[in-house]
Amino acid sequence: MREVKTIVTTAGRPDDLSLALAAFACEQLDAPLEPRKKRSVRKISQELHANVIVAGKNRFEYYAFGAEEPFFFHPNSAAFRLKRVARGEVEPFLEAAQLEKGNSVLDCTLGLAADAMLAAYTVGEVGQVVGLEANPNVAFIVEQGMKSYDTTELPLTACMRHIEVVQAEAVSYLKTLPDNTFDVVYMDPMFEEIIEEANNFEALRIAGEHVTLTDEWVREAYRVARKRVVLKAHFRSEWFAKYHFQQLTRMTAKFHYGVLVVDGSKY
């Protein structure tokens, strides 16, 4: 099977900024620059059998090979969820994680970082939030997006800037860590069943890595966590029972959170 490589190109009519951003992406991703030459992104992708990173004037976009729509960073649900938390309303993720100021959080599946932003808000400047993303192109898009996304909304901006993005596969990264490194380890694998209402995640679903929960992943997460391991999955998922998570049911939600409280014993 022919390998799908990654190349970088510019906006349709590149200016100096677009060219500079393209050069930066090439350096960060160790990818070649392909001049646009008035071609569509789809044509470039097909001609070169490649994933395409587009350095536009306002943002980076990632066209995974064969994808119809680009993946780009947007805070998505984080903005209104943070506003609810600021008003004192219950947030299911935070209810499951039970975070406190100064805590440390490892998000094993960063995605668009909405949950990581909520974690960053809760643990504060003295806390730590690290987000893992296995796909290097997705990691690049999200990291650069959180650094440059133009918003005057606080605390959203501060939360985005506080997250450390690490390009790594979750289990491999967990294996490098000592016991009890993070207060909370969070896992949100791609759902086994597609949630129809979540169509805004379709570009991420195509672009991102498709991983499933494994015995090793849960065991390593439990070892690395000091307080608890939190899982997000479809409400019908067998993972909750299989791995002994306490499933926090919500009658109107199609995904639930599950909790493993670390009690000092081996998983």
PDB file of C-alpha atoms in Angstrom:
ATOM      1  CA  MET A   1       0.000   0.000   0.000  1.00  0.00           C
ATOM      2  CA  ARG A   2       1.360   3.413  -0.955  1.00  0.00           C
ATOM      3  CA  GLU A   3       2.387   5.498   2.041  1.00  0.00           C
ATOM      4  CA  VAL A   4       0.407   8.665   2.765  1.00  0.00           C
ATOM      5  CA  LYS A   5       2.873  11.456   3.499  1.00  0.00           C
ATOM      6  CA  THR A   6       2.227  14.946   4.834  1.00  0.00           C
ATOM      7  CA  ILE A   7       3.015  18.090   2.872  1.00  0.00           C
ATOM      8  CA  VAL A   8       2.518  21.783   3.630  1.00  0.00           C
ATOM      9  CA  THR A   9       1.095  24.373   1.281  1.00  0.00           C
ATOM     10  CA  THR A  10      -0.140  27.966   1.483  1.00  0.00           C
ATOM     11  CA  ALA A  11      -3.432  29.738   1.044  1.00  0.00           C
ATOM     12  CA  GLY A  12      -4.626  30.206  -2.531  1.00  0.00           C
ATOM     13  CA  ARG A  13      -3.059  33.646  -2.785  1.00  0.00           C
ATOM     14  CA  PRO A  14      -0.235  33.533  -0.271  1.00  0.00           C
ATOM     15  CA  ASP A  15       1.097  36.697   1.314  1.00  0.00           C
ATOM     16  CA  ASP A  16       4.271  37.027   3.384  1.00  0.00           C
ATOM     17  CA  LEU A  17       2.475  35.877   6.543  1.00  0.00           C
ATOM     18  CA  SER A  18       1.116  32.738   4.897  1.00  0.00           C
ATOM     19  CA  LEU A  19       4.564  31.911   3.524  1.00  0.00           C
ATOM     20  CA  ALA A  20       6.153  32.409   6.942  1.00  0.00           C
ATOM     21  CA  LEU A  21       3.544  30.192   8.611  1.00  0.00           C
ATOM     22  CA  ALA A  22       4.048  27.530   5.951  1.00  0.00           C
ATOM     23  CA  ALA A  23       7.809  27.555   6.598  1.00  0.00           C
ATOM     24  CA  PHE A  24       7.134  27.216  10.328  1.00  0.00           C
ATOM     25  CA  ALA A  25       4.823  24.229   9.757  1.00  0.00           C
ATOM     26  CA  CYS A  26       7.419  22.564   7.535  1.00  0.00           C
ATOM     27  CA  GLU A  27      10.015  22.927  10.272  1.00  0.00           C
ATOM     28  CA  GLN A  28       7.744  21.677  13.050  1.00  0.00           C
ATOM     29  CA  LEU A  29       6.417  18.686  11.120  1.00  0.00           C
ATOM     30  CA  ASP A  30       9.550  17.919   9.113  1.00  0.00           C
ATOM     31  CA  ALA A  31       7.368  18.103   6.000  1.00  0.00           C
ATOM     32  CA  PRO A  32       8.120  19.505   2.536  1.00  0.00           C
ATOM     33  CA  LEU A  33       6.589  22.685   1.159  1.00  0.00           C
ATOM     34  CA  GLU A  34       4.448  22.268  -1.947  1.00  0.00           C
ATOM     35  CA  PRO A  35       3.744  25.506  -3.890  1.00  0.00           C
ATOM     36  CA  ARG A  36       0.019  26.052  -4.372  1.00  0.00           C
ATOM     37  CA  LYS A  37       0.182  26.931  -8.105  1.00  0.00           C
ATOM     38  CA  LYS A  38      -3.540  27.782  -8.152  1.00  0.00           C
ATOM     39  CA  ARG A  39      -4.463  24.139  -7.455  1.00  0.00           C
ATOM     40  CA  SER A  40      -7.198  23.105  -5.067  1.00  0.00           C
ATOM     41  CA  VAL A  41      -6.173  21.365  -1.859  1.00  0.00           C
ATOM     42  CA  ARG A  42      -8.010  18.242  -3.003  1.00  0.00           C
ATOM     43  CA  LYS A  43      -6.047  18.171  -6.269  1.00  0.00           C
ATOM     44  CA  ILE A  44      -2.737  18.573  -4.438  1.00  0.00           C
ATOM     45  CA  SER A  45      -3.695  15.800  -2.031  1.00  0.00           C
ATOM     46  CA  GLN A  46      -4.656  13.431  -4.838  1.00  0.00           C
ATOM     47  CA  GLU A  47      -1.619  14.239  -7.022  1.00  0.00           C
ATOM     48  CA  LEU A  48       0.846  13.690  -4.181  1.00  0.00           C
ATOM     49  CA  HIS A  49      -1.134  11.026  -2.289  1.00  0.00           C
ATOM     50  CA  ALA A  50      -0.703  13.167   0.787  1.00  0.00           C
ATOM     51  CA  ASN A  51      -2.222  14.712   3.862  1.00  0.00           C
ATOM     52  CA  VAL A  52      -2.131  18.480   3.438  1.00  0.00           C
ATOM     53  CA  ILE A  53      -1.478  21.187   6.029  1.00  0.00           C
ATOM     54  CA  VAL A  54      -2.646  24.575   4.731  1.00  0.00           C
ATOM     55  CA  ALA A  55      -1.041  27.683   6.217  1.00  0.00           C
ATOM     56  CA  GLY A  56      -3.740  30.310   5.860  1.00  0.00           C
ATOM     57  CA  LYS A  57      -3.744  33.923   6.938  1.00  0.00           C
ATOM     58  CA  ASN A  58      -5.768  33.271  10.081  1.00  0.00           C
ATOM     59  CA  ARG A  59      -5.215  29.604  10.941  1.00  0.00           C
ATOM     60  CA  PHE A  60      -3.722  26.267   9.997  1.00  0.00           C
ATOM     61  CA  GLU A  61      -6.024  23.661   8.434  1.00  0.00           C
ATOM     62  CA  TYR A  62      -5.412  19.949   8.091  1.00  0.00           C
ATOM     63  CA  TYR A  63      -6.871  17.975   5.189  1.00  0.00           C
ATOM     64  CA  ALA A  64      -6.376  14.287   5.929  1.00  0.00           C
ATOM     65  CA  PHE A  65      -5.984  12.284   2.720  1.00  0.00           C
ATOM     66  CA  GLY A  66      -9.442  11.542   1.346  1.00  0.00           C
ATOM     67  CA  ALA A  67     -11.244  13.938   3.703  1.00  0.00           C
ATOM     68  CA  GLU A  68     -13.874  16.286   2.293  1.00  0.00           C
ATOM     69  CA  GLU A  69     -13.580  18.884   5.040  1.00  0.00           C
ATOM     70  CA  PRO A  70     -10.554  20.286   6.878  1.00  0.00           C
ATOM     71  CA  PHE A  71      -9.759  19.848  10.541  1.00  0.00           C
ATOM     72  CA  PHE A  72      -8.940  23.107  12.319  1.00  0.00           C
ATOM     73  CA  PHE A  73      -8.869  24.279  15.901  1.00  0.00           C
ATOM     74  CA  HIS A  74     -11.906  25.853  17.501  1.00  0.00           C
ATOM     75  CA  PRO A  75     -12.750  25.946  21.222  1.00  0.00           C
ATOM     76  CA  ASN A  76     -16.063  24.347  20.326  1.00  0.00           C
ATOM     77  CA  SER A  77     -18.143  23.543  23.426  1.00  0.00           C
ATOM     78  CA  ALA A  78     -15.524  24.783  25.897  1.00  0.00           C
ATOM     79  CA  ALA A  79     -16.702  28.412  25.787  1.00  0.00           C
ATOM     80  CA  PHE A  80     -20.274  27.850  26.944  1.00  0.00           C
ATOM     81  CA  ARG A  81     -19.257  25.030  29.310  1.00  0.00           C
ATOM     82  CA  LEU A  82     -16.791  27.365  31.042  1.00  0.00           C
ATOM     83  CA  LYS A  83     -19.488  30.016  31.379  1.00  0.00           C
ATOM     84  CA  ARG A  84     -21.754  27.462  33.062  1.00  0.00           C
ATOM     85  CA  VAL A  85     -18.991  26.464  35.471  1.00  0.00           C
ATOM     86  CA  ALA A  86     -18.299  30.123  36.279  1.00  0.00           C
ATOM     87  CA  ARG A  87     -21.990  30.490  37.170  1.00  0.00           C
ATOM     88  CA  GLY A  88     -21.676  27.587  39.588  1.00  0.00           C
ATOM     89  CA  GLU A  89     -23.590  25.073  37.476  1.00  0.00           C
ATOM     90  CA  VAL A  90     -22.741  21.377  37.571  1.00  0.00           C
ATOM     91  CA  GLU A  91     -20.345  20.201  34.837  1.00  0.00           C
ATOM     92  CA  PRO A  92     -20.378  16.385  34.380  1.00  0.00           C
ATOM     93  CA  PHE A  93     -16.683  16.099  33.474  1.00  0.00           C
ATOM     94  CA  LEU A  94     -15.591  18.098  36.522  1.00  0.00           C
ATOM     95  CA  GLU A  95     -18.033  16.171  38.696  1.00  0.00           C
ATOM     96  CA  ALA A  96     -16.338  12.948  37.574  1.00  0.00           C
ATOM     97  CA  ALA A  97     -12.783  14.267  37.900  1.00  0.00           C
ATOM     98  CA  GLN A  98     -13.244  15.983  41.289  1.00  0.00           C
ATOM     99  CA  LEU A  99     -10.389  18.390  40.564  1.00  0.00           C
ATOM    100  CA  GLU A 100      -9.010  20.941  42.997  1.00  0.00           C
ATOM    101  CA  LYS A 101      -6.747  23.972  42.648  1.00  0.00           C
ATOM    102  CA  GLY A 102      -3.171  22.876  42.119  1.00  0.00           C
ATOM    103  CA  ASN A 103      -4.030  19.392  40.828  1.00  0.00           C
ATOM    104  CA  SER A 104      -2.321  17.837  37.814  1.00  0.00           C
ATOM    105  CA  VAL A 105      -4.246  16.258  34.927  1.00  0.00           C
ATOM    106  CA  LEU A 106      -3.140  14.044  32.057  1.00  0.00           C
ATOM    107  CA  ASP A 107      -5.619  14.051  29.173  1.00  0.00           C
ATOM    108  CA  CYS A 108      -4.667  10.971  27.139  1.00  0.00           C
ATOM    109  CA  THR A 109      -6.852  11.899  24.161  1.00  0.00           C
ATOM    110  CA  LEU A 110      -6.718  15.673  23.743  1.00  0.00           C
ATOM    111  CA  GLY A 111      -8.793  16.104  20.558  1.00  0.00           C
ATOM    112  CA  LEU A 112     -10.112  19.675  20.490  1.00  0.00           C
ATOM    113  CA  ALA A 113      -9.131  20.100  24.153  1.00  0.00           C
ATOM    114  CA  ALA A 114     -12.563  21.113  25.488  1.00  0.00           C
ATOM    115  CA  ASP A 115     -12.277  18.929  28.600  1.00  0.00           C
ATOM    116  CA  ALA A 116      -8.638  19.936  29.070  1.00  0.00           C
ATOM    117  CA  MET A 117      -9.706  23.596  29.098  1.00  0.00           C
ATOM    118  CA  LEU A 118     -12.226  22.870  31.842  1.00  0.00           C
ATOM    119  CA  ALA A 119      -9.495  21.083  33.764  1.00  0.00           C
ATOM    120  CA  ALA A 120      -7.125  24.039  33.297  1.00  0.00           C
ATOM    121  CA  TYR A 121      -9.775  26.426  34.596  1.00  0.00           C
ATOM    122  CA  THR A 122     -10.322  24.316  37.703  1.00  0.00           C
ATOM    123  CA  VAL A 123      -6.714  23.519  38.651  1.00  0.00           C
ATOM    124  CA  GLY A 124      -5.656  27.131  38.077  1.00  0.00           C
ATOM    125  CA  GLU A 125      -2.261  28.581  37.276  1.00  0.00           C
ATOM    126  CA  VAL A 126      -0.592  26.519  40.003  1.00  0.00           C
ATOM    127  CA  GLY A 127      -1.990  23.300  38.511  1.00  0.00           C
ATOM    128  CA  GLN A 128      -0.845  21.355  35.473  1.00  0.00           C
ATOM    129  CA  VAL A 129      -2.695  20.043  32.419  1.00  0.00           C
ATOM    130  CA  VAL A 130      -0.910  17.899  29.839  1.00  0.00           C
ATOM    131  CA  GLY A 131      -2.754  16.752  26.714  1.00  0.00           C
ATOM    132  CA  LEU A 132      -1.616  13.852  24.550  1.00  0.00           C
ATOM    133  CA  GLU A 133      -2.384  13.584  20.840  1.00  0.00           C
ATOM    134  CA  ALA A 134      -1.071  10.613  18.878  1.00  0.00           C
ATOM    135  CA  ASN A 135      -1.446  12.093  15.394  1.00  0.00           C
ATOM    136  CA  PRO A 136       1.356  14.638  14.804  1.00  0.00           C
ATOM    137  CA  ASN A 137      -0.710  16.707  12.372  1.00  0.00           C
ATOM    138  CA  VAL A 138      -3.649  16.968  14.769  1.00  0.00           C
ATOM    139  CA  ALA A 139      -1.283  17.759  17.658  1.00  0.00           C
ATOM    140  CA  PHE A 140       0.266  20.569  15.608  1.00  0.00           C
ATOM    141  CA  ILE A 141      -3.103  22.050  14.605  1.00  0.00           C
ATOM    142  CA  VAL A 142      -4.462  22.008  18.165  1.00  0.00           C
ATOM    143  CA  GLU A 143      -1.280  23.301  19.811  1.00  0.00           C
ATOM    144  CA  GLN A 144      -0.905  26.193  17.361  1.00  0.00           C
ATOM    145  CA  GLY A 145      -4.627  26.903  17.505  1.00  0.00           C
ATOM    146  CA  MET A 146      -4.625  27.227  21.287  1.00  0.00           C
ATOM    147  CA  LYS A 147      -1.622  29.543  21.129  1.00  0.00           C
ATOM    148  CA  SER A 148      -3.077  31.878  18.524  1.00  0.00           C
ATOM    149  CA  TYR A 149      -6.887  31.584  18.577  1.00  0.00           C
ATOM    150  CA  ASP A 150      -8.247  35.121  18.579  1.00  0.00           C
ATOM    151  CA  THR A 151     -10.607  35.525  21.489  1.00  0.00           C
ATOM    152  CA  THR A 152     -11.139  38.171  24.123  1.00  0.00           C
ATOM    153  CA  GLU A 153     -13.160  35.757  26.226  1.00  0.00           C
ATOM    154  CA  LEU A 154     -11.708  35.128  29.630  1.00  0.00           C
ATOM    155  CA  PRO A 155     -11.075  32.690  31.195  1.00  0.00           C
ATOM    156  CA  LEU A 156     -11.152  30.793  27.862  1.00  0.00           C
ATOM    157  CA  THR A 157      -7.929  32.329  26.525  1.00  0.00           C
ATOM    158  CA  ALA A 158      -5.991  31.708  29.720  1.00  0.00           C
ATOM    159  CA  CYS A 159      -7.187  28.093  29.842  1.00  0.00           C
ATOM    160  CA  MET A 160      -6.067  27.410  26.266  1.00  0.00           C
ATOM    161  CA  ARG A 161      -2.638  28.870  26.899  1.00  0.00           C
ATOM    162  CA  HIS A 162      -2.152  26.781  30.060  1.00  0.00           C
ATOM    163  CA  ILE A 163      -2.376  23.359  28.372  1.00  0.00           C
ATOM    164  CA  GLU A 164       0.845  21.590  27.408  1.00  0.00           C
ATOM    165  CA  VAL A 165       0.411  19.563  24.220  1.00  0.00           C
ATOM    166  CA  VAL A 166       2.538  16.431  23.822  1.00  0.00           C
ATOM    167  CA  GLN A 167       2.534  14.471  20.576  1.00  0.00           C
ATOM    168  CA  ALA A 168       2.545  10.896  21.833  1.00  0.00           C
ATOM    169  CA  GLU A 169       0.499   7.709  21.873  1.00  0.00           C
ATOM    170  CA  ALA A 170      -1.161   7.346  25.265  1.00  0.00           C
ATOM    171  CA  VAL A 171       0.056   3.929  26.422  1.00  0.00           C
ATOM    172  CA  SER A 172       3.620   4.530  25.274  1.00  0.00           C
ATOM    173  CA  TYR A 173       3.687   7.858  27.114  1.00  0.00           C
ATOM    174  CA  LEU A 174       2.149   6.428  30.269  1.00  0.00           C
ATOM    175  CA  LYS A 175       4.851   3.761  30.356  1.00  0.00           C
ATOM    176  CA  THR A 176       7.529   6.472  30.605  1.00  0.00           C
ATOM    177  CA  LEU A 177       5.990   7.937  33.774  1.00  0.00           C
ATOM    178  CA  PRO A 178       6.630   6.962  37.398  1.00  0.00           C
ATOM    179  CA  ASP A 179       3.784   5.768  39.606  1.00  0.00           C
ATOM    180  CA  ASN A 180       1.390   8.434  40.917  1.00  0.00           C
ATOM    181  CA  THR A 181       2.583  11.187  38.554  1.00  0.00           C
ATOM    182  CA  PHE A 182      -0.767  12.896  37.877  1.00  0.00           C
ATOM    183  CA  ASP A 183      -3.719  13.413  40.206  1.00  0.00           C
ATOM    184  CA  VAL A 184      -6.189  12.529  37.452  1.00  0.00           C
ATOM    185  CA  VAL A 185      -5.710  10.574  34.223  1.00  0.00           C
ATOM    186  CA  TYR A 186      -8.477  11.093  31.661  1.00  0.00           C
ATOM    187  CA  MET A 187      -9.316   8.888  28.662  1.00  0.00           C
ATOM    188  CA  ASP A 188     -11.769   9.678  25.885  1.00  0.00           C
ATOM    189  CA  PRO A 189     -11.246   7.151  23.061  1.00  0.00           C
ATOM    190  CA  MET A 190     -13.240   7.538  19.864  1.00  0.00           C
ATOM    191  CA  PHE A 191     -16.695   6.211  20.624  1.00  0.00           C
ATOM    192  CA  GLU A 192     -17.523   2.686  19.514  1.00  0.00           C
ATOM    193  CA  GLU A 193     -20.846   4.066  18.256  1.00  0.00           C
ATOM    194  CA  ILE A 194     -21.190   7.318  16.310  1.00  0.00           C
ATOM    195  CA  ILE A 195     -23.281   9.951  18.046  1.00  0.00           C
ATOM    196  CA  GLU A 196     -25.334  11.560  15.303  1.00  0.00           C
ATOM    197  CA  GLU A 197     -25.596  14.961  17.008  1.00  0.00           C
ATOM    198  CA  ALA A 198     -21.822  15.243  17.272  1.00  0.00           C
ATOM    199  CA  ASN A 199     -21.270  16.021  13.589  1.00  0.00           C
ATOM    200  CA  ASN A 200     -18.903  18.879  14.455  1.00  0.00           C
ATOM    201  CA  PHE A 201     -16.394  16.192  15.424  1.00  0.00           C
ATOM    202  CA  GLU A 202     -16.539  14.481  12.035  1.00  0.00           C
ATOM    203  CA  ALA A 203     -13.392  16.190  10.734  1.00  0.00           C
ATOM    204  CA  LEU A 204     -11.549  15.135  13.882  1.00  0.00           C
ATOM    205  CA  ARG A 205     -12.894  11.611  13.589  1.00  0.00           C
ATOM    206  CA  ILE A 206     -11.413  11.334  10.100  1.00  0.00           C
ATOM    207  CA  ALA A 207      -8.150  13.119  10.886  1.00  0.00           C
ATOM    208  CA  GLY A 208      -7.404  11.653  14.305  1.00  0.00           C
ATOM    209  CA  GLU A 209      -6.125   8.309  15.464  1.00  0.00           C
ATOM    210  CA  HIS A 210      -8.741   5.628  16.107  1.00  0.00           C
ATOM    211  CA  VAL A 211      -7.877   3.898  19.330  1.00  0.00           C
ATOM    212  CA  THR A 212      -9.727   1.505  21.582  1.00  0.00           C
ATOM    213  CA  LEU A 213      -9.482   0.989  25.295  1.00  0.00           C
ATOM    214  CA  THR A 214      -7.246  -1.910  26.326  1.00  0.00           C
ATOM    215  CA  ASP A 215      -6.294  -3.724  29.512  1.00  0.00           C
ATOM    216  CA  GLU A 216      -2.803  -2.224  29.280  1.00  0.00           C
ATOM    217  CA  TRP A 217      -4.090   1.328  28.850  1.00  0.00           C
ATOM    218  CA  VAL A 218      -6.355   1.123  31.897  1.00  0.00           C
ATOM    219  CA  ARG A 219      -3.645  -0.571  33.970  1.00  0.00           C
ATOM    220  CA  GLU A 220      -1.043   2.079  33.087  1.00  0.00           C
ATOM    221  CA  ALA A 221      -3.507   4.934  33.683  1.00  0.00           C
ATOM    222  CA  TYR A 222      -4.358   3.526  37.118  1.00  0.00           C
ATOM    223  CA  ARG A 223      -0.667   3.203  37.988  1.00  0.00           C
ATOM    224  CA  VAL A 224       0.116   6.788  36.950  1.00  0.00           C
ATOM    225  CA  ALA A 225      -2.917   8.344  38.682  1.00  0.00           C
ATOM    226  CA  ARG A 226      -2.771   9.500  42.292  1.00  0.00           C
ATOM    227  CA  LYS A 227      -6.487  10.042  42.819  1.00  0.00           C
ATOM    228  CA  ARG A 228      -8.654   8.740  39.991  1.00  0.00           C
ATOM    229  CA  VAL A 229      -8.934   7.637  36.395  1.00  0.00           C
ATOM    230  CA  VAL A 230     -11.825   9.081  34.391  1.00  0.00           C
ATOM    231  CA  LEU A 231     -13.285   7.500  31.252  1.00  0.00           C
ATOM    232  CA  LYS A 232     -15.705   9.034  28.733  1.00  0.00           C
ATOM    233  CA  ALA A 233     -17.617   6.581  26.571  1.00  0.00           C
ATOM    234  CA  HIS A 234     -20.947   5.899  24.894  1.00  0.00           C
ATOM    235  CA  PHE A 235     -23.629   5.220  27.472  1.00  0.00           C
ATOM    236  CA  ARG A 236     -24.023   1.654  26.166  1.00  0.00           C
ATOM    237  CA  SER A 237     -20.284   0.962  26.271  1.00  0.00           C
ATOM    238  CA  GLU A 238     -19.158  -2.322  27.782  1.00  0.00           C
ATOM    239  CA  TRP A 239     -15.949  -0.658  28.941  1.00  0.00           C
ATOM    240  CA  PHE A 240     -17.517   0.604  32.161  1.00  0.00           C
ATOM    241  CA  ALA A 241     -18.333  -2.885  33.431  1.00  0.00           C
ATOM    242  CA  LYS A 242     -15.351  -4.616  31.856  1.00  0.00           C
ATOM    243  CA  TYR A 243     -12.834  -2.322  33.561  1.00  0.00           C
ATOM    244  CA  HIS A 244     -14.831  -1.759  36.767  1.00  0.00           C
ATOM    245  CA  PHE A 245     -15.510   1.953  36.271  1.00  0.00           C
ATOM    246  CA  GLN A 246     -18.294   3.464  38.328  1.00  0.00           C
ATOM    247  CA  GLN A 247     -20.592   4.709  35.553  1.00  0.00           C
ATOM    248  CA  LEU A 248     -22.084   8.124  36.250  1.00  0.00           C
ATOM    249  CA  THR A 249     -25.363   7.883  34.367  1.00  0.00           C
ATOM    250  CA  ARG A 250     -27.130  10.870  32.843  1.00  0.00           C
ATOM    251  CA  MET A 251     -30.632  10.266  31.546  1.00  0.00           C
ATOM    252  CA  THR A 252     -30.469  12.729  28.630  1.00  0.00           C
ATOM    253  CA  ALA A 253     -26.861  12.174  27.505  1.00  0.00           C
ATOM    254  CA  LYS A 254     -25.554   9.672  24.970  1.00  0.00           C
ATOM    255  CA  PHE A 255     -22.131   9.574  26.597  1.00  0.00           C
ATOM    256  CA  HIS A 256     -21.322   8.960  30.233  1.00  0.00           C
ATOM    257  CA  TYR A 257     -18.295   9.347  32.453  1.00  0.00           C
ATOM    258  CA  GLY A 258     -16.857   6.537  34.503  1.00  0.00           C
ATOM    259  CA  VAL A 259     -14.540   6.714  37.503  1.00  0.00           C
ATOM    260  CA  LEU A 260     -11.854   4.448  38.949  1.00  0.00           C
ATOM    261  CA  VAL A 261     -10.811   5.710  42.377  1.00  0.00           C
ATOM    262  CA  VAL A 262      -7.191   4.925  43.154  1.00  0.00           C
ATOM    263  CA  ASP A 263      -7.018   3.195  46.546  1.00  0.00           C
ATOM    264  CA  GLY A 264      -3.365   2.159  46.661  1.00  0.00           C
ATOM    265  CA  SER A 265      -3.947  -1.379  45.447  1.00  0.00           C
ATOM    266  CA  LYS A 266      -2.683  -2.695  42.109  1.00  0.00           C
ATOM    267  CA  TYR A 267      -5.181  -2.712  39.255  1.00  0.00           C
TER     268      TYR A 267
END
